[in-house]
Amino acid sequence: MNNSQNTATKQRLDLLTEIKKTPEEYIPELLNFVRLFRQSIMTKKTSINAWDNAINQINNSEQNEEKFKQLFESWAELDDKNEQKETLQIIESLESISI
């Protein structure tokens, strides 16, 4: 076992020792706390991965060009002039876009 595995094993044993020291009436609350903690870690990890994927897509200029092409094509097909104006305002509000 390497050092990090030894540390993780010791921490797990320490955690189990603390759980054994916990009075019985607090075990349900401790269990809920541990479950919520684990779920929040998994949610955070999922969110970080989603943000990384989004940033990668934004940084991919070929994908952006295609998305903007599709946006302009759908914009041109809109019947309502007000919708076209609203779409243009949204596009112009983006800092990195100039028309």
Tab-separated table of N, CA and C in Angstrom:
chain	number	residue	atom	x	y	z
A	1	MET	N	0.829	-1.184	0.000
A	1	MET	CA	0.000	0.000	0.000
A	1	MET	C	0.873	1.246	0.000
A	2	ASN	N	0.493	2.222	-0.824
A	2	ASN	CA	1.265	3.461	-0.834
A	2	ASN	C	0.791	4.375	0.296
A	3	ASN	N	1.452	5.519	0.431
A	3	ASN	CA	1.187	6.431	1.535
A	3	ASN	C	-0.243	6.978	1.524
A	4	SER	N	-0.753	7.323	0.336
A	4	SER	CA	-2.111	7.870	0.280
A	4	SER	C	-3.151	6.812	0.659
A	5	GLN	N	-2.906	5.550	0.288
A	5	GLN	CA	-3.823	4.476	0.675
A	5	GLN	C	-3.785	4.257	2.183
A	6	ASN	N	-2.574	4.336	2.768
A	6	ASN	CA	-2.439	4.199	4.217
A	6	ASN	C	-3.187	5.318	4.933
A	7	THR	N	-3.048	6.530	4.425
A	7	THR	CA	-3.723	7.678	5.025
A	7	THR	C	-5.234	7.518	4.928
A	8	ALA	N	-5.733	7.119	3.758
A	8	ALA	CA	-7.176	6.929	3.572
A	8	ALA	C	-7.701	5.831	4.487
A	9	THR	N	-6.961	4.740	4.626
A	9	THR	CA	-7.383	3.643	5.501
A	9	THR	C	-7.419	4.105	6.950
A	10	LYS	N	-6.418	4.859	7.373
A	10	LYS	CA	-6.393	5.375	8.740
A	10	LYS	C	-7.554	6.336	8.979
A	11	GLN	N	-7.828	7.198	8.001
A	11	GLN	CA	-8.945	8.136	8.151
A	11	GLN	C	-10.282	7.403	8.229
A	12	ARG	N	-10.418	6.351	7.444
A	12	ARG	CA	-11.654	5.563	7.489
A	12	ARG	C	-11.812	4.896	8.864
A	13	LEU	N	-10.731	4.380	9.403
A	13	LEU	CA	-10.772	3.774	10.740
A	13	LEU	C	-11.087	4.825	11.798
A	14	ASP	N	-10.498	6.027	11.654
A	14	ASP	CA	-10.793	7.125	12.577
A	14	ASP	C	-12.274	7.495	12.520
A	15	LEU	N	-12.830	7.542	11.321
A	15	LEU	CA	-14.241	7.857	11.149
A	15	LEU	C	-15.112	6.803	11.831
A	16	LEU	N	-14.801	5.538	11.606
A	16	LEU	CA	-15.565	4.464	12.241
A	16	LEU	C	-15.466	4.527	13.762
A	17	THR	N	-14.291	4.885	14.271
A	17	THR	CA	-14.113	5.036	15.713
A	17	THR	C	-15.003	6.147	16.252
A	18	GLU	N	-15.051	7.271	15.530
A	18	GLU	CA	-15.910	8.388	15.952
A	18	GLU	C	-17.382	7.998	15.909
A	19	ILE	N	-17.765	7.239	14.901
A	19	ILE	CA	-19.154	6.774	14.801
A	19	ILE	C	-19.493	5.880	15.990
A	20	LYS	N	-18.568	4.995	16.365
A	20	LYS	CA	-18.792	4.100	17.512
A	20	LYS	C	-18.936	4.885	18.806
A	21	LYS	N	-18.278	6.031	18.894
A	21	LYS	CA	-18.349	6.869	20.097
A	21	LYS	C	-19.625	7.713	20.144
A	22	THR	N	-20.336	7.781	19.023
A	22	THR	CA	-21.544	8.603	18.955
A	22	THR	C	-22.671	7.926	19.719
A	23	PRO	N	-23.353	8.673	20.604
A	23	PRO	CA	-24.488	8.077	21.329
A	23	PRO	C	-25.556	7.572	20.356
A	24	GLU	N	-26.157	6.478	20.711
A	24	GLU	CA	-27.120	5.777	19.852
A	24	GLU	C	-28.242	6.682	19.350
A	25	GLU	N	-28.727	7.589	20.180
A	25	GLU	CA	-29.855	8.437	19.775
A	25	GLU	C	-29.488	9.429	18.668
A	26	TYR	N	-28.179	9.649	18.450
A	26	TYR	CA	-27.742	10.589	17.411
A	26	TYR	C	-27.352	9.911	16.095
A	27	ILE	N	-27.387	8.597	16.070
A	27	ILE	CA	-26.997	7.845	14.869
A	27	ILE	C	-27.876	8.192	13.666
A	28	PRO	N	-29.211	8.291	13.777
A	28	PRO	CA	-30.020	8.655	12.596
A	28	PRO	C	-29.632	10.024	12.017
A	29	GLU	N	-29.367	10.989	12.885
A	29	GLU	CA	-28.957	12.315	12.412
A	29	GLU	C	-27.585	12.264	11.750
A	30	LEU	N	-26.676	11.497	12.355
A	30	LEU	CA	-25.346	11.350	11.766
A	30	LEU	C	-25.428	10.675	10.403
A	31	LEU	N	-26.262	9.670	10.287
A	31	LEU	CA	-26.458	8.982	9.012
A	31	LEU	C	-26.991	9.944	7.959
A	32	ASN	N	-27.984	10.759	8.325
A	32	ASN	CA	-28.510	11.757	7.389
A	32	ASN	C	-27.430	12.741	6.980
A	33	PHE	N	-26.615	13.164	7.926
A	33	PHE	CA	-25.533	14.106	7.635
A	33	PHE	C	-24.536	13.508	6.638
A	34	VAL	N	-24.147	12.273	6.874
A	34	VAL	CA	-23.175	11.608	5.988
A	34	VAL	C	-23.760	11.449	4.588
A	35	ARG	N	-25.027	11.070	4.507
A	35	ARG	CA	-25.668	10.921	3.191
A	35	ARG	C	-25.753	12.250	2.456
A	36	LEU	N	-26.158	13.302	3.155
A	36	LEU	CA	-26.235	14.621	2.532
A	36	LEU	C	-24.862	15.106	2.084
A	37	PHE	N	-23.863	14.847	2.910
A	37	PHE	CA	-22.494	15.238	2.548
A	37	PHE	C	-22.051	14.536	1.267
A	38	ARG	N	-22.274	13.227	1.200
A	38	ARG	CA	-21.888	12.459	0.010
A	38	ARG	C	-22.629	12.961	-1.230
A	39	GLN	N	-23.928	13.206	-1.088
A	39	GLN	CA	-24.722	13.703	-2.217
A	39	GLN	C	-24.244	15.076	-2.678
A	40	SER	N	-23.884	15.939	-1.734
A	40	SER	CA	-23.420	17.277	-2.120
A	40	SER	C	-22.088	17.204	-2.842
A	41	ILE	N	-21.225	16.286	-2.429
A	41	ILE	CA	-19.935	16.106	-3.113
A	41	ILE	C	-20.169	15.615	-4.536
A	42	MET	N	-21.076	14.660	-4.712
A	42	MET	CA	-21.355	14.130	-6.042
A	42	MET	C	-21.996	15.200	-6.924
A	43	THR	N	-22.905	16.001	-6.349
A	43	THR	CA	-23.547	17.080	-7.104
A	43	THR	C	-22.521	18.114	-7.526
A	44	LYS	N	-21.631	18.453	-6.613
A	44	LYS	CA	-20.579	19.431	-6.913
A	44	LYS	C	-19.690	18.920	-8.045
A	45	LYS	N	-19.322	17.655	-7.983
A	45	LYS	CA	-18.467	17.061	-9.014
A	45	LYS	C	-19.178	17.083	-10.372
A	46	THR	N	-20.474	16.754	-10.377
A	46	THR	CA	-21.256	16.776	-11.608
A	46	THR	C	-21.337	18.189	-12.167
A	47	SER	N	-21.539	19.171	-11.284
A	47	SER	CA	-21.619	20.569	-11.713
A	47	SER	C	-20.300	21.038	-12.310
A	48	ILE	N	-19.208	20.678	-11.683
A	48	ILE	CA	-17.883	21.065	-12.195
A	48	ILE	C	-17.669	20.462	-13.576
A	49	ASN	N	-18.031	19.198	-13.746
A	49	ASN	CA	-17.883	18.554	-15.056
A	49	ASN	C	-18.753	19.238	-16.105
A	50	ALA	N	-19.980	19.619	-15.725
A	50	ALA	CA	-20.870	20.298	-16.666
A	50	ALA	C	-20.293	21.647	-17.072
A	51	TRP	N	-19.753	22.389	-16.107
A	51	TRP	CA	-19.143	23.688	-16.428
A	51	TRP	C	-17.929	23.511	-17.330
A	52	ASP	N	-17.093	22.519	-17.038
A	52	ASP	CA	-15.922	22.254	-17.881
A	52	ASP	C	-16.350	21.945	-19.313
A	53	ASN	N	-17.389	21.125	-19.463
A	53	ASN	CA	-17.883	20.806	-20.800
A	53	ASN	C	-18.414	22.042	-21.506
A	54	ALA	N	-19.145	22.881	-20.773
A	54	ALA	CA	-19.688	24.105	-21.374
A	54	ALA	C	-18.570	25.034	-21.819
A	55	ILE	N	-17.560	25.196	-20.990
A	55	ILE	CA	-16.436	26.072	-21.340
A	55	ILE	C	-15.694	25.524	-22.556
A	56	ASN	N	-15.514	24.222	-22.612
A	56	ASN	CA	-14.865	23.615	-23.780
A	56	ASN	C	-15.666	23.865	-25.049
A	57	GLN	N	-16.978	23.781	-24.952
A	57	GLN	CA	-17.819	24.040	-26.120
A	57	GLN	C	-17.729	25.502	-26.542
A	58	ILE	N	-17.710	26.395	-25.574
A	58	ILE	CA	-17.595	27.819	-25.887
A	58	ILE	C	-16.261	28.115	-26.557
A	59	ASN	N	-15.217	27.472	-26.073
A	59	ASN	CA	-13.880	27.722	-26.616
A	59	ASN	C	-13.662	27.099	-27.993
A	60	ASN	N	-14.557	26.209	-28.401
A	60	ASN	CA	-14.443	25.574	-29.701
A	60	ASN	C	-15.069	26.502	-30.747
A	61	SER	N	-14.230	27.240	-31.436
A	61	SER	CA	-14.723	28.285	-32.336
A	61	SER	C	-15.559	27.724	-33.496
A	62	GLU	N	-15.230	26.541	-33.986
A	62	GLU	CA	-16.003	25.964	-35.079
A	62	GLU	C	-17.440	25.713	-34.637
A	63	GLN	N	-17.612	25.206	-33.421
A	63	GLN	CA	-18.964	24.979	-32.918
A	63	GLN	C	-19.692	26.317	-32.772
A	64	ASN	N	-18.996	27.337	-32.270
A	64	ASN	CA	-19.630	28.647	-32.099
A	64	ASN	C	-20.076	29.211	-33.432
A	65	GLU	N	-19.236	29.099	-34.439
A	65	GLU	CA	-19.601	29.614	-35.756
A	65	GLU	C	-20.864	28.939	-36.269
A	66	GLU	N	-20.959	27.633	-36.094
A	66	GLU	CA	-22.139	26.896	-36.554
A	66	GLU	C	-23.374	27.312	-35.756
A	67	LYS	N	-23.219	27.480	-34.440
A	67	LYS	CA	-24.352	27.893	-33.614
A	67	LYS	C	-24.840	29.275	-34.013
A	68	PHE	N	-23.910	30.192	-34.271
A	68	PHE	CA	-24.313	31.534	-34.681
A	68	PHE	C	-24.952	31.517	-36.065
A	69	LYS	N	-24.455	30.668	-36.950
A	69	LYS	CA	-25.047	30.547	-38.273
A	69	LYS	C	-26.495	30.076	-38.149
A	70	GLN	N	-26.716	29.057	-37.303
A	70	GLN	CA	-28.074	28.551	-37.097
A	70	GLN	C	-28.958	29.617	-36.463
A	71	LEU	N	-28.402	30.377	-35.518
A	71	LEU	CA	-29.166	31.440	-34.875
A	71	LEU	C	-29.605	32.483	-35.892
A	72	PHE	N	-28.671	32.926	-36.749
A	72	PHE	CA	-29.010	33.937	-37.749
A	72	PHE	C	-29.999	33.409	-38.773
A	73	GLU	N	-29.855	32.131	-39.150
A	73	GLU	CA	-30.803	31.547	-40.096
A	73	GLU	C	-32.212	31.501	-39.502
A	74	SER	N	-32.312	31.084	-38.241
A	74	SER	CA	-33.635	31.038	-37.618
A	74	SER	C	-34.171	32.445	-37.389
A	75	TRP	N	-33.287	33.372	-37.113
A	75	TRP	CA	-33.676	34.771	-36.917
A	75	TRP	C	-34.258	35.356	-38.201
A	76	ALA	N	-33.626	35.030	-39.315
A	76	ALA	CA	-34.091	35.537	-40.610
A	76	ALA	C	-35.460	34.978	-40.965
A	77	GLU	N	-35.777	33.781	-40.457
A	77	GLU	CA	-37.051	33.142	-40.764
A	77	GLU	C	-38.197	33.615	-39.872
A	78	LEU	N	-37.884	34.352	-38.836
A	78	LEU	CA	-38.939	34.821	-37.939
A	78	LEU	C	-39.878	35.756	-38.690
A	79	ASP	N	-41.153	35.604	-38.459
A	79	ASP	CA	-42.145	36.449	-39.122
A	79	ASP	C	-42.302	37.792	-38.426
A	80	ASP	N	-42.165	37.767	-37.117
A	80	ASP	CA	-42.458	38.944	-36.319
A	80	ASP	C	-41.223	39.846	-36.211
A	81	LYS	N	-41.347	41.077	-36.636
A	81	LYS	CA	-40.240	42.043	-36.582
A	81	LYS	C	-39.817	42.310	-35.137
A	82	ASN	N	-40.768	42.279	-34.202
A	82	ASN	CA	-40.435	42.496	-32.798
A	82	ASN	C	-39.539	41.378	-32.260
A	83	GLU	N	-39.820	40.149	-32.681
A	83	GLU	CA	-38.982	39.031	-32.273
A	83	GLU	C	-37.575	39.187	-32.834
A	84	GLN	N	-37.469	39.648	-34.065
A	84	GLN	CA	-36.157	39.885	-34.664
A	84	GLN	C	-35.391	40.942	-33.864
A	85	LYS	N	-36.082	42.018	-33.479
A	85	LYS	CA	-35.439	43.079	-32.709
A	85	LYS	C	-34.987	42.568	-31.348
A	86	GLU	N	-35.822	41.765	-30.681
A	86	GLU	CA	-35.462	41.199	-29.385
A	86	GLU	C	-34.241	40.290	-29.505
A	87	THR	N	-34.225	39.484	-30.548
A	87	THR	CA	-33.085	38.596	-30.766
A	87	THR	C	-31.820	39.404	-30.999
A	88	LEU	N	-31.898	40.442	-31.794
A	88	LEU	CA	-30.740	41.297	-32.055
A	88	LEU	C	-30.248	41.951	-30.767
A	89	GLN	N	-31.148	42.390	-29.921
A	89	GLN	CA	-30.758	43.005	-28.651
A	89	GLN	C	-30.011	42.004	-27.774
A	90	ILE	N	-30.477	40.766	-27.752
A	90	ILE	CA	-29.797	39.729	-26.971
A	90	ILE	C	-28.398	39.496	-27.514
A	91	ILE	N	-28.279	39.392	-28.823
A	91	ILE	CA	-26.972	39.165	-29.443
A	91	ILE	C	-26.037	40.330	-29.147
A	92	GLU	N	-26.544	41.545	-29.283
A	92	GLU	CA	-25.707	42.716	-29.041
A	92	GLU	C	-25.306	42.849	-27.578
A	93	SER	N	-26.084	42.271	-26.661
A	93	SER	CA	-25.763	42.366	-25.240
A	93	SER	C	-24.594	41.451	-24.845
A	94	LEU	N	-24.255	40.503	-25.702
A	94	LEU	CA	-23.126	39.633	-25.428
A	94	LEU	C	-21.832	40.406	-25.630
A	95	GLU	N	-20.976	40.389	-24.616
A	95	GLU	CA	-19.759	41.200	-24.664
A	95	GLU	C	-18.798	40.805	-25.767
A	96	SER	N	-18.699	39.518	-26.048
A	96	SER	CA	-17.696	39.061	-27.007
A	96	SER	C	-18.178	39.093	-28.450
A	97	ILE	N	-19.400	39.554	-28.682
A	97	ILE	CA	-19.984	39.550	-30.027
A	97	ILE	C	-20.146	40.988	-30.503
A	98	SER	N	-19.696	41.238	-31.715
A	98	SER	CA	-19.958	42.543	-32.313
A	98	SER	C	-20.574	42.337	-33.683
A	99	ILE	N	-21.574	43.139	-33.992
A	99	ILE	CA	-22.283	42.998	-35.275
A	99	ILE	C	-22.149	44.301	-36.024
